[in-house]
Amino acid sequence: MTKHEQVVADNGMCPIPPGFENAHADTPKYLEMYRESIENPDAFWGREGLRLDWIKPYSIVKNTDFTFGKVSIKWFEDGVLNASVNCIDRHLKDRALQTAIIFEPDDPHESSRHITYRELSEKVNRMANVLLSQGVMRGDRVVIYLPMIPEAAYAMLACARVGAIHSVVFAGFSPDALANRINDCGAKLVITADTAPRGGKRTPLKANTDAALLHCSDKVRCLVVRRTGDQISWTEGRDVDISYMMEQVSPECPPRPMGAEDPLFILYTSGSTGKPKGVVHSTGGYLVYVSMTHEYTFDYHEGDVFWCSADVGWVTGHSYIVYGPLANGATTLMFEGVPTWPDPGRFWAICEKHGVTQFHTAPTAIRALMAQGAEWVDKYDLSSLKLIGTVGEPINPEAWHWYNEHVGKGRCPIVDTYWQTETGGNMLTPLPGATPTKPGSATNPFFGVKPVVLEPQTGVRIGEVECEGVLAISDSWPGQMRTVWGDHERFQETYFSQYRGYYFTGDGCRRDSDGYYWITGRVDDVLNVSGHRMGTAEIESALVAHPAVAEAAVVGYPHDLKGQGIYAYVTLMNDQTPSDELRSELEKWVRTEIGPIAKPDLIQWAPGLPKTRSGKIMRRILRKIAENDYGALGDISTLSDPGVVQDLIDNRMNRG
Ligand code: WTA
């Protein structure tokens, strides 16, 4: 059974559980608001824009064009604001002493910390002054290579305060990946930490940064947070102890007024071709959108304790750990560790300890914990939970039911939120008081989102409610990315060229007879491994950079825990012989080139790769073999050497 069949087989509706009578939206309200958001976006978003504090109000709401060749996306374009003011200063009047961030460290024996809005304000102002003292100006880029510690949020908000553009690089990325991102965005400085505790181990972030900076301009400065106090090497004149500096500067830093369309951040993400793209998000539209989605999707109310277990290195962390919750004056939880350390009850221990009301995680984490047995959940009191969420990949019904029964106790709605780095915030999602759910479906569009299903080959829009095709969006929403950093052409090519007039998501989808959307996965060469997004092209180019490798092709295959696993076909140079040592060396090589998340799960030695007569690798065939579904290879008559296929089948690695 394929993943997709498994998902659609279970088609029952789960009604809205009691307790959501006072939700921000019930069904009629959702329908009415949705209708207005589509029919009259100017009025709808003009009103929603007022959820922020503006230094200068906007008079223009929407000014967007999806026409290939002149794609341009602007929202609230003449408005002036500052994101850090919206996430901090404006809350000080009423909630200075309320907790803004709960920090739960990796080691459960280390005490957790409650950072109030007042404290957050002081830290961010001080850090902003440190940035100014280092010569960071409006529009400069700052790379943040930090683990899940409050300083990551301070650093993001400090950049926003002085008008610098941050680019957070996931702390699991290797020095090479870090260097590429620093160079691509031309960052002036990097903020990192000495070492990062995670799952009882320590990641040497400063040492990684030292290695990365060997490949960057010598003008790039390095600000170091002392997380553990571990021994690190120090380059005088380049490295700055940020904790020390923060004590030296003033606790007040006036916010810089920014245009709504000034970039707030760049976040690199994988595509189907080439190197990762710098996705650029705006200040005004992005913040309006994440504030609104955080409030409605998670039905956020005063006093809630909101926990999204993502990492700040990914877009989910940007939108639903930092910007969305803080814009709404919420209490947001940051967890430094992993779900399975010191034991598989850690998530639930944290929910109990902090009285978490909304818990949001990835299906891969649910599957991993499910495999450890429900007794780890049942040990804890989860009665504070009102709602639970998933994000990042389709959730299989088995995991959905386990999550529903053991974590949500059948009384918490599950919001399955579908979106992308590019979309800024949730695009398809149930609203807890408005949408009956179906296990595995991200259900309905959020306000302002116009999904369409297109015929993949022709690009014709499918009119029937019940259908299957590729998912595109026919008009702009405020949280949409604005461009690819430094390459607007690539932005248009990637998202607007294949299906003219639409934003193309790269995902396949099915719409059922109730109009519910079911994401069936990427239709391009993007993999989703444990909820981490990766381009096959990136892994291939890392592999071929190894001197022993002549050629490589990477595809995904279904993996019980990770969703998708990484399957690499490798053709060695003539003078090389396959061996287990070489296989481990290649695994290590990819870890170093990209990071541990990109390590191939299976490497098959391929004397040749199936190619068309024009030399194009036939990925369709490689995917089938990797999926152990080689009976249905389809037409292979166009191959230049059909014989290679039999060899690949005979030596396939996935026989499960
Ligand atoms: C996939 C993560 C099914 C999808 C926020 C998308 C999902 C890619 C879901 C974006 C979901 C995300 N159901 N698939 N609820 N959420 N995806 O940029 O393939 O890391 O295109 O953003 O993840 O991954 P990204």
PDB file of N, CA, C and O in Angstrom, residues 124-163:
ATOM      1  N   VAL A 124      16.561  42.161  24.336  1.00  0.00           N
ATOM      2  CA  VAL A 124      16.546  42.479  22.906  1.00  0.00           C
ATOM      3  C   VAL A 124      17.139  43.864  22.668  1.00  0.00           C
ATOM      4  O   VAL A 124      17.927  44.067  21.741  1.00  0.00           O
ATOM      5  N   ASN A 125      16.803  44.820  23.523  1.00  0.00           N
ATOM      6  CA  ASN A 125      17.364  46.163  23.379  1.00  0.00           C
ATOM      7  C   ASN A 125      18.883  46.132  23.522  1.00  0.00           C
ATOM      8  O   ASN A 125      19.612  46.756  22.751  1.00  0.00           O
ATOM      9  N   ARG A 126      19.335  45.389  24.519  1.00  0.00           N
ATOM     10  CA  ARG A 126      20.794  45.304  24.707  1.00  0.00           C
ATOM     11  C   ARG A 126      21.458  44.639  23.508  1.00  0.00           C
ATOM     12  O   ARG A 126      22.487  45.100  23.014  1.00  0.00           O
ATOM     13  N   MET A 127      20.852  43.545  23.057  1.00  0.00           N
ATOM     14  CA  MET A 127      21.475  42.865  21.922  1.00  0.00           C
ATOM     15  C   MET A 127      21.452  43.763  20.683  1.00  0.00           C
ATOM     16  O   MET A 127      22.402  43.774  19.895  1.00  0.00           O
ATOM     17  N   ALA A 128      20.387  44.521  20.535  1.00  0.00           N
ATOM     18  CA  ALA A 128      20.306  45.444  19.395  1.00  0.00           C
ATOM     19  C   ALA A 128      21.431  46.472  19.483  1.00  0.00           C
ATOM     20  O   ALA A 128      22.077  46.804  18.476  1.00  0.00           O
ATOM     21  N   ASN A 129      21.699  46.952  20.685  1.00  0.00           N
ATOM     22  CA  ASN A 129      22.800  47.908  20.834  1.00  0.00           C
ATOM     23  C   ASN A 129      24.157  47.271  20.537  1.00  0.00           C
ATOM     24  O   ASN A 129      25.049  47.926  20.012  1.00  0.00           O
ATOM     25  N   VAL A 130      24.286  45.995  20.870  1.00  0.00           N
ATOM     26  CA  VAL A 130      25.537  45.314  20.516  1.00  0.00           C
ATOM     27  C   VAL A 130      25.672  45.255  18.993  1.00  0.00           C
ATOM     28  O   VAL A 130      26.739  45.526  18.436  1.00  0.00           O
ATOM     29  N   LEU A 131      24.567  44.959  18.317  1.00  0.00           N
ATOM     30  CA  LEU A 131      24.628  44.914  16.847  1.00  0.00           C
ATOM     31  C   LEU A 131      25.055  46.274  16.289  1.00  0.00           C
ATOM     32  O   LEU A 131      25.920  46.356  15.413  1.00  0.00           O
ATOM     33  N   LEU A 132      24.462  47.337  16.844  1.00  0.00           N
ATOM     34  CA  LEU A 132      24.830  48.680  16.374  1.00  0.00           C
ATOM     35  C   LEU A 132      26.311  48.946  16.625  1.00  0.00           C
ATOM     36  O   LEU A 132      27.007  49.499  15.773  1.00  0.00           O
ATOM     37  N   SER A 133      26.784  48.508  17.799  1.00  0.00           N
ATOM     38  CA  SER A 133      28.188  48.764  18.141  1.00  0.00           C
ATOM     39  C   SER A 133      29.128  48.022  17.185  1.00  0.00           C
ATOM     40  O   SER A 133      30.284  48.383  17.041  1.00  0.00           O
ATOM     41  N   GLN A 134      28.608  46.970  16.544  1.00  0.00           N
ATOM     42  CA  GLN A 134      29.421  46.228  15.577  1.00  0.00           C
ATOM     43  C   GLN A 134      29.249  46.770  14.157  1.00  0.00           C
ATOM     44  O   GLN A 134      29.668  46.140  13.191  1.00  0.00           O
ATOM     45  N   GLY A 135      28.558  47.886  14.061  1.00  0.00           N
ATOM     46  CA  GLY A 135      28.421  48.515  12.743  1.00  0.00           C
ATOM     47  C   GLY A 135      27.300  47.940  11.892  1.00  0.00           C
ATOM     48  O   GLY A 135      27.267  48.139  10.678  1.00  0.00           O
ATOM     49  N   VAL A 136      26.377  47.196  12.496  1.00  0.00           N
ATOM     50  CA  VAL A 136      25.264  46.638  11.718  1.00  0.00           C
ATOM     51  C   VAL A 136      24.271  47.751  11.400  1.00  0.00           C
ATOM     52  O   VAL A 136      23.819  48.465  12.287  1.00  0.00           O
ATOM     53  N   MET A 137      23.974  47.910  10.112  1.00  0.00           N
ATOM     54  CA  MET A 137      23.069  48.977   9.690  1.00  0.00           C
ATOM     55  C   MET A 137      21.801  48.384   9.096  1.00  0.00           C
ATOM     56  O   MET A 137      21.742  47.197   8.794  1.00  0.00           O
ATOM     57  N   ARG A 138      20.849  49.253   8.903  1.00  0.00           N
ATOM     58  CA  ARG A 138      19.597  48.872   8.268  1.00  0.00           C
ATOM     59  C   ARG A 138      19.874  48.114   6.959  1.00  0.00           C
ATOM     60  O   ARG A 138      20.683  48.546   6.157  1.00  0.00           O
ATOM     61  N   GLY A 139      19.207  46.982   6.784  1.00  0.00           N
ATOM     62  CA  GLY A 139      19.365  46.222   5.543  1.00  0.00           C
ATOM     63  C   GLY A 139      20.551  45.269   5.535  1.00  0.00           C
ATOM     64  O   GLY A 139      20.660  44.413   4.658  1.00  0.00           O
ATOM     65  N   ASP A 140      21.460  45.376   6.529  1.00  0.00           N
ATOM     66  CA  ASP A 140      22.581  44.428   6.599  1.00  0.00           C
ATOM     67  C   ASP A 140      22.062  43.044   6.958  1.00  0.00           C
ATOM     68  O   ASP A 140      21.052  42.916   7.645  1.00  0.00           O
ATOM     69  N   ARG A 141      22.789  42.014   6.538  1.00  0.00           N
ATOM     70  CA  ARG A 141      22.389  40.648   6.865  1.00  0.00           C
ATOM     71  C   ARG A 141      23.191  40.097   8.049  1.00  0.00           C
ATOM     72  O   ARG A 141      24.411  40.321   8.134  1.00  0.00           O
ATOM     73  N   VAL A 142      22.478  39.413   8.921  1.00  0.00           N
ATOM     74  CA  VAL A 142      23.095  38.811  10.094  1.00  0.00           C
ATOM     75  C   VAL A 142      22.706  37.334  10.105  1.00  0.00           C
ATOM     76  O   VAL A 142      21.517  37.008  10.067  1.00  0.00           O
ATOM     77  N   VAL A 143      23.696  36.449  10.106  1.00  0.00           N
ATOM     78  CA  VAL A 143      23.378  35.015  10.167  1.00  0.00           C
ATOM     79  C   VAL A 143      23.335  34.582  11.631  1.00  0.00           C
ATOM     80  O   VAL A 143      24.208  34.941  12.423  1.00  0.00           O
ATOM     81  N   ILE A 144      22.289  33.859  11.983  1.00  0.00           N
ATOM     82  CA  ILE A 144      22.114  33.373  13.350  1.00  0.00           C
ATOM     83  C   ILE A 144      22.253  31.856  13.326  1.00  0.00           C
ATOM     84  O   ILE A 144      21.473  31.161  12.679  1.00  0.00           O
ATOM     85  N   TYR A 145      23.286  31.358  13.980  1.00  0.00           N
ATOM     86  CA  TYR A 145      23.569  29.922  13.987  1.00  0.00           C
ATOM     87  C   TYR A 145      23.548  29.495  15.450  1.00  0.00           C
ATOM     88  O   TYR A 145      24.571  29.336  16.092  1.00  0.00           O
ATOM     89  N   LEU A 146      22.339  29.432  15.982  1.00  0.00           N
ATOM     90  CA  LEU A 146      22.163  29.201  17.411  1.00  0.00           C
ATOM     91  C   LEU A 146      21.247  28.007  17.647  1.00  0.00           C
ATOM     92  O   LEU A 146      20.380  27.711  16.827  1.00  0.00           O
ATOM     93  N   PRO A 147      21.414  27.363  18.792  1.00  0.00           N
ATOM     94  CA  PRO A 147      20.494  26.277  19.134  1.00  0.00           C
ATOM     95  C   PRO A 147      19.201  26.865  19.702  1.00  0.00           C
ATOM     96  O   PRO A 147      18.986  28.077  19.666  1.00  0.00           O
ATOM     97  N   MET A 148      18.375  26.003  20.253  1.00  0.00           N
ATOM     98  CA  MET A 148      17.076  26.425  20.781  1.00  0.00           C
ATOM     99  C   MET A 148      17.229  27.037  22.161  1.00  0.00           C
ATOM    100  O   MET A 148      16.839  26.445  23.168  1.00  0.00           O
ATOM    101  N   ILE A 149      17.815  28.223  22.214  1.00  0.00           N
ATOM    102  CA  ILE A 149      17.962  28.943  23.479  1.00  0.00           C
ATOM    103  C   ILE A 149      17.326  30.317  23.300  1.00  0.00           C
ATOM    104  O   ILE A 149      17.187  30.787  22.174  1.00  0.00           O
ATOM    105  N   PRO A 150      16.923  30.968  24.390  1.00  0.00           N
ATOM    106  CA  PRO A 150      16.231  32.246  24.252  1.00  0.00           C
ATOM    107  C   PRO A 150      17.025  33.259  23.437  1.00  0.00           C
ATOM    108  O   PRO A 150      16.443  34.098  22.747  1.00  0.00           O
ATOM    109  N   GLU A 151      18.355  33.152  23.484  1.00  0.00           N
ATOM    110  CA  GLU A 151      19.186  34.093  22.727  1.00  0.00           C
ATOM    111  C   GLU A 151      18.874  34.039  21.228  1.00  0.00           C
ATOM    112  O   GLU A 151      19.100  35.018  20.514  1.00  0.00           O
ATOM    113  N   ALA A 152      18.374  32.904  20.745  1.00  0.00           N
ATOM    114  CA  ALA A 152      18.022  32.833  19.319  1.00  0.00           C
ATOM    115  C   ALA A 152      16.873  33.801  19.041  1.00  0.00           C
ATOM    116  O   ALA A 152      16.883  34.544  18.052  1.00  0.00           O
ATOM    117  N   ALA A 153      15.876  33.806  19.933  1.00  0.00           N
ATOM    118  CA  ALA A 153      14.759  34.742  19.761  1.00  0.00           C
ATOM    119  C   ALA A 153      15.232  36.179  19.970  1.00  0.00           C
ATOM    120  O   ALA A 153      14.848  37.081  19.210  1.00  0.00           O
ATOM    121  N   TYR A 154      16.088  36.391  20.975  1.00  0.00           N
ATOM    122  CA  TYR A 154      16.598  37.758  21.196  1.00  0.00           C
ATOM    123  C   TYR A 154      17.296  38.255  19.940  1.00  0.00           C
ATOM    124  O   TYR A 154      17.128  39.401  19.522  1.00  0.00           O
ATOM    125  N   ALA A 155      18.114  37.373  19.357  1.00  0.00           N
ATOM    126  CA  ALA A 155      18.909  37.788  18.201  1.00  0.00           C
ATOM    127  C   ALA A 155      18.006  38.140  17.023  1.00  0.00           C
ATOM    128  O   ALA A 155      18.227  39.144  16.329  1.00  0.00           O
ATOM    129  N   MET A 156      16.978  37.335  16.800  1.00  0.00           N
ATOM    130  CA  MET A 156      16.062  37.624  15.689  1.00  0.00           C
ATOM    131  C   MET A 156      15.401  38.984  15.907  1.00  0.00           C
ATOM    132  O   MET A 156      15.346  39.840  15.015  1.00  0.00           O
ATOM    133  N   LEU A 157      14.913  39.188  17.126  1.00  0.00           N
ATOM    134  CA  LEU A 157      14.189  40.433  17.415  1.00  0.00           C
ATOM    135  C   LEU A 157      15.134  41.633  17.455  1.00  0.00           C
ATOM    136  O   LEU A 157      14.736  42.757  17.115  1.00  0.00           O
ATOM    137  N   ALA A 158      16.390  41.398  17.875  1.00  0.00           N
ATOM    138  CA  ALA A 158      17.355  42.505  17.890  1.00  0.00           C
ATOM    139  C   ALA A 158      17.644  42.951  16.462  1.00  0.00           C
ATOM    140  O   ALA A 158      17.747  44.159  16.179  1.00  0.00           O
ATOM    141  N   CYS A 159      17.760  41.987  15.554  1.00  0.00           N
ATOM    142  CA  CYS A 159      17.942  42.352  14.135  1.00  0.00           C
ATOM    143  C   CYS A 159      16.754  43.181  13.679  1.00  0.00           C
ATOM    144  O   CYS A 159      16.916  44.243  13.051  1.00  0.00           O
ATOM    145  N   ALA A 160      15.555  42.691  13.988  1.00  0.00           N
ATOM    146  CA  ALA A 160      14.354  43.407  13.562  1.00  0.00           C
ATOM    147  C   ALA A 160      14.339  44.822  14.142  1.00  0.00           C
ATOM    148  O   ALA A 160      13.901  45.775  13.495  1.00  0.00           O
ATOM    149  N   ARG A 161      14.851  44.958  15.347  1.00  0.00           N
ATOM    150  CA  ARG A 161      14.819  46.270  15.994  1.00  0.00           C
ATOM    151  C   ARG A 161      15.669  47.305  15.258  1.00  0.00           C
ATOM    152  O   ARG A 161      15.286  48.454  15.132  1.00  0.00           O
ATOM    153  N   VAL A 162      16.838  46.852  14.774  1.00  0.00           N
ATOM    154  CA  VAL A 162      17.731  47.805  14.109  1.00  0.00           C
ATOM    155  C   VAL A 162      17.565  47.780  12.591  1.00  0.00           C
ATOM    156  O   VAL A 162      18.292  48.461  11.866  1.00  0.00           O
ATOM    157  N   GLY A 163      16.620  46.974  12.103  1.00  0.00           N
ATOM    158  CA  GLY A 163      16.355  46.949  10.657  1.00  0.00           C
ATOM    159  C   GLY A 163      17.303  46.054   9.886  1.00  0.00           C
ATOM    160  O   GLY A 163      17.385  46.133   8.660  1.00  0.00           O
TER     161      GLY A 163
END
